[in-house]
């Protein structure tokens, strides 16, 4: 009997104590002094209080930041499914540190993560949006890519960069995922931030696809020299036939260094279409690039490059024109001879000399008529032209030589007469 009375008294005291504690907490929470409300939250956190979540949720609308953040932390500490709705509510708080704390709590719980990320990505505070993007990288791929695509549109460069890196990682997935990722990365080729542009260009270069080429090509119009250079390098790395039309645009760039890089890239690709593209550099404003083209054509040294060399026979620099003549002579085909002939009337004597020397070696009958015209027009070089005609040994040359022999006196007349004698002797062999 005594034991029963004691148990009843203990229970009564416990109930009275709980009721008193409950009333005391409510008084604290309803106090006009914010420090009292803060103390009330601490009491709730430390005791086995009923309806904790409901009470703390009410405090999320408190006028004091200190109270709201304390309520958020208390809710996070409680955890579980019932903590998620009030934490979602806290994501709309006016203070970014409260929103950030609520987001961290949701993410750590692993519950309603996608919903929280979706809300946080619209937050006005960039640090919260960045936290959301970083959290989204851990989601399943199909869900992650959707959040990353939204991140690419963010005004904050750190968020766009984080999104780009995750998309780059995802690009090695299925074919469908690959194309989606490449298309997204292509939007960054002309991003306002150089580092992001370079990141996306490098990522696209890793995929040898026509889609990558198409997306990269837009970067050739970028105002930043470094970006355009990176695009040229990326196209060279891809190296498939479809890069050539894009690289040809690089040969028209206003910057000499970029045209040079494009030239080298096309050389490395070394296909018929790349050769044709390189040949368009014959009219480049930079002399060194035109010289490099001449060397490239000379090394290739077959009849396929003759048309390109023909374009260069009228180059603005005499030493390039001279080099073209000797290169054509080394090829030595009938087409090459035809391209040399205009150089006989060049404004520079060194180029004329190169043409005469080349034709003397080639001994092509195709050059006789043009040499005959030169013999009549260019009195200063009549002796040299006569010797070339005699060396070729074509009967048609006799008429030209006889026509001018009486127009000369002295040594030059003697040279022409000897040319006639040699030609007649060769014809009678």
XYZ file of C-alpha atoms in Angstrom, residues 222-412:
191
model
C 34.751 35.573 -80.504
C 36.501 38.900 -79.888
C 39.043 37.276 -77.548
C 42.255 36.131 -79.286
C 42.944 33.398 -76.723
C 39.504 31.909 -77.280
C 39.900 31.822 -81.051
C 43.319 30.189 -80.686
C 41.813 27.583 -78.364
C 39.095 26.822 -80.919
C 41.695 26.351 -83.674
C 43.675 23.981 -81.439
C 40.496 22.077 -80.537
C 39.498 21.654 -84.182
C 42.997 20.391 -84.919
C 42.709 17.902 -82.067
C 39.428 16.581 -83.471
C 41.038 16.347 -86.907
C 38.114 14.873 -88.862
C 37.305 16.110 -92.416
C 34.479 18.379 -91.265
C 36.928 20.655 -89.414
C 38.493 21.975 -92.631
C 35.751 24.497 -93.613
C 35.844 25.902 -90.086
C 39.623 26.104 -90.062
C 39.527 27.923 -93.375
C 37.751 30.733 -91.521
C 40.760 30.869 -89.224
C 42.937 31.754 -92.214
C 40.854 34.918 -92.561
C 41.354 35.996 -88.938
C 42.524 39.565 -88.315
C 45.291 38.300 -86.004
C 48.466 37.032 -87.679
C 49.264 34.567 -84.884
C 45.865 32.920 -85.302
C 46.276 32.622 -89.060
C 49.693 31.047 -88.457
C 48.232 28.555 -85.976
C 45.471 27.719 -88.431
C 48.025 27.191 -91.192
C 50.010 24.744 -89.036
C 46.850 22.916 -88.013
C 45.770 22.427 -91.624
C 49.261 21.187 -92.456
C 49.023 18.509 -89.775
C 45.638 17.340 -91.053
C 47.229 16.917 -94.503
C 44.265 15.919 -96.667
C 43.322 17.119 -100.177
C 40.685 19.409 -98.676
C 43.146 20.840 -96.144
C 45.653 21.500 -98.949
C 43.005 23.420 -100.836
C 42.241 25.434 -97.713
C 45.921 26.171 -97.064
C 46.324 27.385 -100.615
C 43.903 30.226 -99.911
C 46.708 31.796 -97.867
C 48.463 32.844 -101.095
C 46.968 36.305 -100.683
C 47.598 36.633 -96.938
C 48.669 40.157 -95.901
C 51.561 38.722 -93.889
C 54.655 37.943 -95.949
C 55.860 35.220 -93.587
C 52.650 33.241 -93.982
C 52.949 33.431 -97.756
C 56.547 32.238 -97.485
C 55.426 29.317 -95.354
C 52.847 28.445 -97.972
C 55.532 28.478 -100.649
C 57.756 26.172 -98.587
C 54.824 23.837 -97.949
C 53.999 23.662 -101.663
C 57.662 23.176 -102.554
C 58.013 20.273 -100.131
C 54.871 18.665 -101.528
C 56.390 19.246 -104.944
C 54.008 17.504 -107.336
C 51.665 18.584 -110.086
C 48.724 18.911 -107.661
C 50.193 22.126 -106.234
C 50.824 23.818 -109.596
C 47.507 25.767 -109.646
C 48.250 27.145 -106.176
C 51.757 28.135 -107.241
C 50.212 29.809 -110.270
C 48.311 32.112 -107.915
C 51.546 33.074 -106.215
C 53.427 33.984 -109.388
C 51.994 37.498 -108.988
C 52.882 37.891 -105.302
C 53.665 41.444 -104.155
C 57.181 40.428 -102.986
C 59.800 39.661 -105.615
C 61.614 37.047 -103.527
C 58.422 35.022 -103.180
C 57.791 35.286 -106.923
C 61.366 34.140 -107.513
C 60.835 31.178 -105.180
C 57.638 30.268 -107.007
C 59.501 30.165 -110.321
C 62.175 27.814 -108.996
C 59.549 25.606 -107.334
C 57.620 25.310 -110.593
C 60.845 24.510 -112.402
C 61.582 21.719 -109.926
C 58.154 20.211 -110.648
C 58.837 20.579 -114.355
C 55.509 19.429 -115.786
C 53.920 21.142 -118.811
C 51.461 22.864 -116.474
C 54.361 24.113 -114.368
C 56.074 25.534 -117.466
C 52.920 27.422 -118.421
C 52.862 29.027 -114.943
C 56.489 30.171 -115.271
C 55.966 32.072 -118.531
C 54.299 35.204 -117.019
C 57.421 35.704 -114.900
C 59.363 36.554 -118.081
C 57.634 39.931 -117.991
C 57.998 40.498 -114.242
C 58.873 43.981 -112.994
C 61.854 42.644 -111.038
C 64.997 41.583 -112.959
C 65.793 38.802 -110.468
C 62.451 37.149 -111.177
C 63.034 37.434 -114.934
C 66.464 35.880 -114.533
C 64.962 33.020 -112.510
C 62.375 32.396 -115.229
C 64.986 32.388 -118.003
C 67.304 30.088 -116.050
C 64.445 27.691 -115.340
C 63.236 27.578 -118.933
C 66.778 27.003 -120.155
C 66.987 23.911 -117.951
C 63.506 22.632 -118.773
C 63.944 23.067 -122.574
C 60.206 22.963 -123.099
C 58.909 23.812 -126.610
C 55.824 25.246 -124.842
C 57.871 28.304 -123.928
C 59.117 29.204 -127.437
C 56.354 31.603 -128.467
C 56.437 33.529 -125.186
C 60.244 33.727 -125.306
C 59.968 34.963 -128.900
C 57.673 37.799 -127.803
C 60.070 38.653 -124.995
C 62.928 38.734 -127.504
C 61.089 41.400 -129.471
C 59.992 43.454 -126.453
C 62.822 43.229 -123.914
C 65.921 44.597 -125.636
C 67.963 44.468 -122.442
C 67.689 40.683 -122.177
C 67.809 39.765 -125.871
C 71.139 38.032 -125.517
C 69.959 35.857 -122.613
C 66.644 35.054 -124.316
C 68.448 34.124 -127.549
C 70.626 31.649 -125.653
C 67.572 30.029 -124.040
C 65.846 29.682 -127.429
C 68.962 28.113 -128.911
C 69.130 25.637 -126.023
C 65.492 24.600 -126.477
C 66.217 23.838 -130.132
C 62.768 24.426 -131.594
C 62.522 25.437 -135.300
C 59.991 28.174 -134.491
C 62.676 30.124 -132.659
C 64.558 30.851 -135.922
C 62.015 33.389 -137.107
C 62.227 35.374 -133.864
C 66.032 35.315 -133.810
C 66.416 36.387 -137.437
C 63.915 39.211 -136.912
C 66.017 40.838 -134.188
C 69.571 40.016 -135.236
C 69.857 43.087 -137.468
C 68.482 45.307 -134.713
C 71.574 44.803 -132.557
C 75.233 45.708 -132.785
C 78.378 44.522 -131.118
C 78.465 41.780 -128.503
C 74.722 41.336 -128.285
